[in-house]
mmCIF file of C-alpha atoms in Angstrom:
data_model
loop_
_atom_site.group_PDB
_atom_site.id
_atom_site.type_symbol
_atom_site.label_atom_id
_atom_site.label_comp_id
_atom_site.label_asym_id
_atom_site.label_seq_id
_atom_site.Cartn_x
_atom_site.Cartn_y
_atom_site.Cartn_z
ATOM 1 C CA MET A 292 130.073 76.329 90.974
ATOM 2 C CA GLN A 293 132.120 75.609 87.945
ATOM 3 C CA ILE A 294 131.351 73.047 85.255
ATOM 4 C CA GLU A 295 134.184 72.066 82.938
ATOM 5 C CA TRP A 296 133.661 69.739 80.002
ATOM 6 C CA LYS A 297 135.583 68.383 77.021
ATOM 7 C CA ILE A 298 134.763 66.138 74.065
ATOM 8 C CA THR A 299 137.512 63.983 72.587
ATOM 9 C CA LYS A 300 137.331 61.637 69.622
ATOM 10 C CA LYS A 301 139.945 59.538 67.924
ATOM 11 C CA ARG A 302 140.075 59.146 64.150
ATOM 12 C CA GLY A 303 137.841 56.532 62.604
ATOM 13 C CA ASN A 304 134.607 54.856 63.617
ATOM 14 C CA LEU A 305 135.197 55.507 67.305
ATOM 15 C CA ARG A 306 132.569 57.320 69.288
ATOM 16 C CA PRO A 307 133.460 60.595 71.025
ATOM 17 C CA VAL A 308 133.809 60.743 74.783
ATOM 18 C CA LEU A 309 132.433 63.609 76.852
ATOM 19 C CA SER A 310 134.250 64.221 80.146
ATOM 20 C CA TYR A 311 132.926 66.719 82.649
ATOM 21 C CA CYS A 312 133.607 67.838 86.182
ATOM 22 C CA VAL A 313 131.492 69.965 88.520
ATOM 23 C CA HIS A 314 133.237 71.881 91.325
ATOM 24 C CA LEU A 315 131.277 73.429 94.189
ATOM 25 C CA GLU A 316 132.724 76.436 95.954
ATOM 26 C CA ASP A 317 132.993 76.451 99.746
ATOM 27 C CA HIS A 318 130.087 78.881 100.225
ATOM 28 C CA GLU A 319 127.914 76.581 98.076
ATOM 29 C CA LYS A 320 128.943 73.505 100.051
ATOM 30 C CA ALA A 321 128.076 75.403 103.251
ATOM 31 C CA LEU A 322 124.420 75.461 102.099
ATOM 32 C CA ALA A 323 124.256 71.622 102.244
ATOM 33 C CA LEU A 324 123.171 71.077 98.658
ATOM 34 C CA PRO A 325 121.890 67.672 97.561
ATOM 35 C CA VAL A 326 123.046 65.919 94.406
ATOM 36 C CA VAL A 327 121.492 67.755 91.473
ATOM 37 C CA SER A 328 120.788 65.766 88.317
ATOM 38 C CA ILE A 329 118.975 66.404 85.058
ATOM 39 C CA VAL A 330 118.056 64.376 82.011
ATOM 40 C CA SER A 331 120.108 66.091 79.342
ATOM 41 C CA ARG A 332 119.485 66.620 75.655
ATOM 42 C CA ILE A 333 122.558 64.509 74.902
ATOM 43 C CA PRO A 334 121.589 61.247 73.170
ATOM 44 C CA LYS A 335 122.833 58.085 74.818
ATOM 45 C CA PRO A 336 123.983 55.669 72.125
ATOM 46 C CA GLU A 337 122.439 52.246 71.904
ATOM 47 C CA GLU A 338 125.028 49.639 72.783
ATOM 48 C CA ASP A 339 126.640 52.314 74.951
ATOM 49 C CA ARG A 340 129.395 49.961 76.127
ATOM 50 C CA GLN A 341 130.618 49.757 72.549
ATOM 51 C CA ASP A 342 133.140 52.542 71.883
ATOM 52 C CA TYR A 343 132.724 52.373 68.111
ATOM 53 C CA CYS A 344 129.912 52.547 65.564
ATOM 54 C CA TYR A 345 130.211 51.102 62.053
ATOM 55 C CA PRO A 346 128.722 52.853 59.006
ATOM 56 C CA GLY A 347 125.019 52.147 58.515
ATOM 57 C CA LEU A 348 124.488 50.758 62.034
ATOM 58 C CA LEU A 349 122.926 52.177 65.199
ATOM 59 C CA GLU A 350 123.206 56.013 65.175
ATOM 60 C CA ARG A 351 124.766 55.890 61.706
ATOM 61 C CA ALA A 352 121.674 54.185 60.237
ATOM 62 C CA ALA A 353 119.368 56.319 58.089
ATOM 63 C CA SER A 354 116.375 55.647 60.361
ATOM 64 C CA TYR A 355 118.170 56.509 63.623
ATOM 65 C CA SER A 356 116.215 58.434 66.221
ATOM 66 C CA PRO A 357 117.593 58.732 69.772
ATOM 67 C CA GLN A 358 115.508 57.010 72.441
ATOM 68 C CA ASN A 359 117.580 57.564 75.602
ATOM 69 C CA PHE A 360 119.422 60.565 76.925
ATOM 70 C CA HIS A 361 122.316 60.916 79.359
ATOM 71 C CA VAL A 362 121.807 62.132 82.920
ATOM 72 C CA LEU A 363 124.139 64.922 84.066
ATOM 73 C CA GLU A 364 124.908 65.268 87.777
ATOM 74 C CA ALA A 365 126.532 67.670 90.193
ATOM 75 C CA PRO A 366 127.823 66.410 93.560
ATOM 76 C CA SER A 367 126.216 67.106 96.914
ATOM 77 C CA HIS A 368 127.863 69.298 99.523
ATOM 78 C CA LYS A 369 129.492 66.192 101.012
ATOM 79 C CA GLY A 370 130.920 64.994 97.723
ATOM 80 C CA HIS A 371 134.125 65.999 96.066
ATOM 81 C CA ALA A 372 134.387 67.231 92.514
ATOM 82 C CA TRP A 373 134.152 64.217 90.274
ATOM 83 C CA THR A 374 134.883 63.593 86.642
ATOM 84 C CA ARG A 375 132.225 61.746 84.690
ATOM 85 C CA THR A 376 132.700 60.306 81.217
ATOM 86 C CA LEU A 377 129.868 59.673 78.790
ATOM 87 C CA LEU A 378 129.949 58.064 75.388
ATOM 88 C CA LEU A 379 128.397 60.198 72.657
ATOM 89 C CA PRO A 380 126.816 59.007 69.423
ATOM 90 C CA TRP A 381 129.088 59.046 66.380
ATOM 91 C CA ARG A 382 128.444 62.003 64.032
ATOM 92 C CA GLU A 383 130.058 62.717 60.720
ATOM 93 C CA ASP A 384 130.330 66.471 61.391
ATOM 94 C CA ASN A 385 131.522 66.109 65.012
ATOM 95 C CA SER A 386 128.928 68.698 66.038
ATOM 96 C CA TYR A 387 127.354 68.386 69.491
ATOM 97 C CA PRO A 388 125.472 71.645 70.238
ATOM 98 C CA GLU A 389 123.223 69.838 72.734
ATOM 99 C CA VAL A 390 126.201 69.361 75.064
ATOM 100 C CA GLU A 391 126.554 73.056 75.872
ATOM 101 C CA ALA A 392 122.760 73.448 76.033
ATOM 102 C CA SER A 393 122.572 70.548 78.508
ATOM 103 C CA PHE A 394 125.261 72.014 80.739
ATOM 104 C CA ASP A 395 123.283 75.260 80.732
ATOM 105 C CA LEU A 396 120.301 73.217 81.984
ATOM 106 C CA LEU A 397 122.470 71.658 84.707
ATOM 107 C CA ARG A 398 123.721 75.119 85.707
ATOM 108 C CA GLN A 399 120.114 76.380 85.919
ATOM 109 C CA ALA A 400 119.116 73.388 88.063
ATOM 110 C CA MET A 401 122.122 74.002 90.338
ATOM 111 C CA GLU A 402 121.266 77.690 90.644
ATOM 112 C CA GLU A 403 117.681 76.782 91.549
ATOM 113 C CA ALA A 404 118.948 74.403 94.255
ATOM 114 C CA LEU A 405 121.293 77.151 95.503
ATOM 115 C CA ARG A 406 118.441 79.683 95.637
ATOM 116 C CA GLY A 407 116.238 77.243 97.516
ATOM 117 C CA ALA A 408 118.951 76.455 100.059
ATOM 118 C CA TYR A 409 119.929 80.112 100.449
ATOM 119 C CA ASN A 410 116.303 81.138 101.021
ATOM 120 C CA SER A 411 116.119 78.833 104.029
ATOM 121 C CA GLU A 412 116.877 81.561 106.573
ATOM 122 C CA PRO A 413 119.119 80.961 109.565
ATOM 123 C CA MET A 414 117.477 81.064 112.966
ATOM 124 C CA GLU A 415 118.106 80.579 116.633
ATOM 125 C CA LEU A 416 115.316 79.943 119.086
ATOM 126 C CA ALA A 417 115.687 79.668 122.835
ATOM 127 C CA GLY A 418 113.215 79.573 125.681
ATOM 128 C CA SER A 419 112.465 78.209 129.084
ATOM 129 C CA VAL A 420 109.456 77.012 131.046
ATOM 130 C CA ARG A 421 108.897 76.771 134.783
ATOM 131 C CA THR A 422 106.595 74.787 137.001
ATOM 132 C CA SER A 423 103.213 76.480 137.141
ATOM 133 C CA SER A 424 101.944 77.991 140.377
ATOM 134 C CA GLY A 425 99.020 75.557 140.325
ATOM 135 C CA ALA A 426 101.380 72.574 140.245
ATOM 136 C CA LYS A 427 103.528 74.118 142.984
ATOM 137 C CA ALA A 428 100.434 74.581 145.192
ATOM 138 C CA LYS A 429 99.523 70.899 144.744
ATOM 139 C CA ILE A 430 102.975 69.490 145.513
ATOM 140 C CA ALA A 431 104.077 71.994 148.201
ATOM 141 C CA PRO A 432 102.450 70.212 151.163
ATOM 142 C CA GLY A 433 104.152 66.925 150.296
ATOM 143 C CA VAL A 434 107.541 68.576 149.680
ATOM 144 C CA LEU A 435 107.344 70.525 152.966
ATOM 145 C CA GLY A 436 106.261 67.389 154.853
ATOM 146 C CA GLU A 437 109.338 65.512 153.514
ATOM 147 C CA LYS A 438 111.627 68.394 154.519
ATOM 148 C CA PHE A 439 110.191 68.485 158.051
ATOM 149 C CA LEU A 440 110.635 64.706 158.397
ATOM 150 C CA ARG A 441 114.291 64.925 157.237
ATOM 151 C CA ILE A 442 114.961 67.778 159.677
ATOM 152 C CA ALA A 443 113.312 65.846 162.507
ATOM 153 C CA ALA A 444 115.329 62.706 161.639
ATOM 154 C CA ARG A 445 118.611 64.686 161.639
ATOM 155 C CA ALA A 446 117.735 66.317 164.952
ATOM 156 C CA ALA A 447 116.914 62.922 166.513
ATOM 157 C CA ALA A 448 120.166 61.434 165.194
ATOM 158 C CA HIS A 449 122.086 64.426 166.543
ATOM 159 C CA ARG A 450 120.476 64.035 170.003
ATOM 160 C CA GLU A 451 121.266 60.315 170.073
ATOM 161 C CA SER A 452 124.905 60.898 169.171
ATOM 162 C CA ALA A 453 125.181 63.690 171.776
ATOM 163 C CA ALA A 454 123.655 61.429 174.465
ATOM 164 C CA SER A 455 126.114 58.630 173.798
#
């Protein structure tokens, strides 16, 4: 598995954008992993459809305290690598240490899912069963009776065709 991420921000009151992509390797896909997701430590801005934040408002207000956090995901074994983009809260110092910490949490969750899938051992089980001797003893008289009747019917048909 490989997780690649990048934060970009334009000059001004624009919020930064976090882009990330998770790639599964073939041997990981072969384990049939589900989608793995975590609630990150990355604050989700209020008004998260708004790509800017003016001074003194929302996360730039003195009383700001994050209430919601982004969810980070990795694709299942059936999915392809995808790129996700998340809007980050505006910060004067452009410092986002929780991003790397959150991707470490996603990596740990992925590794746990990998361990769980890998620990499910392969197996092959085969067998067969036969009719019991008790059942054979009960049905044998009827089966033999049918065989004798078929033989007798063929013999009678053969005699009739020979006589004609």
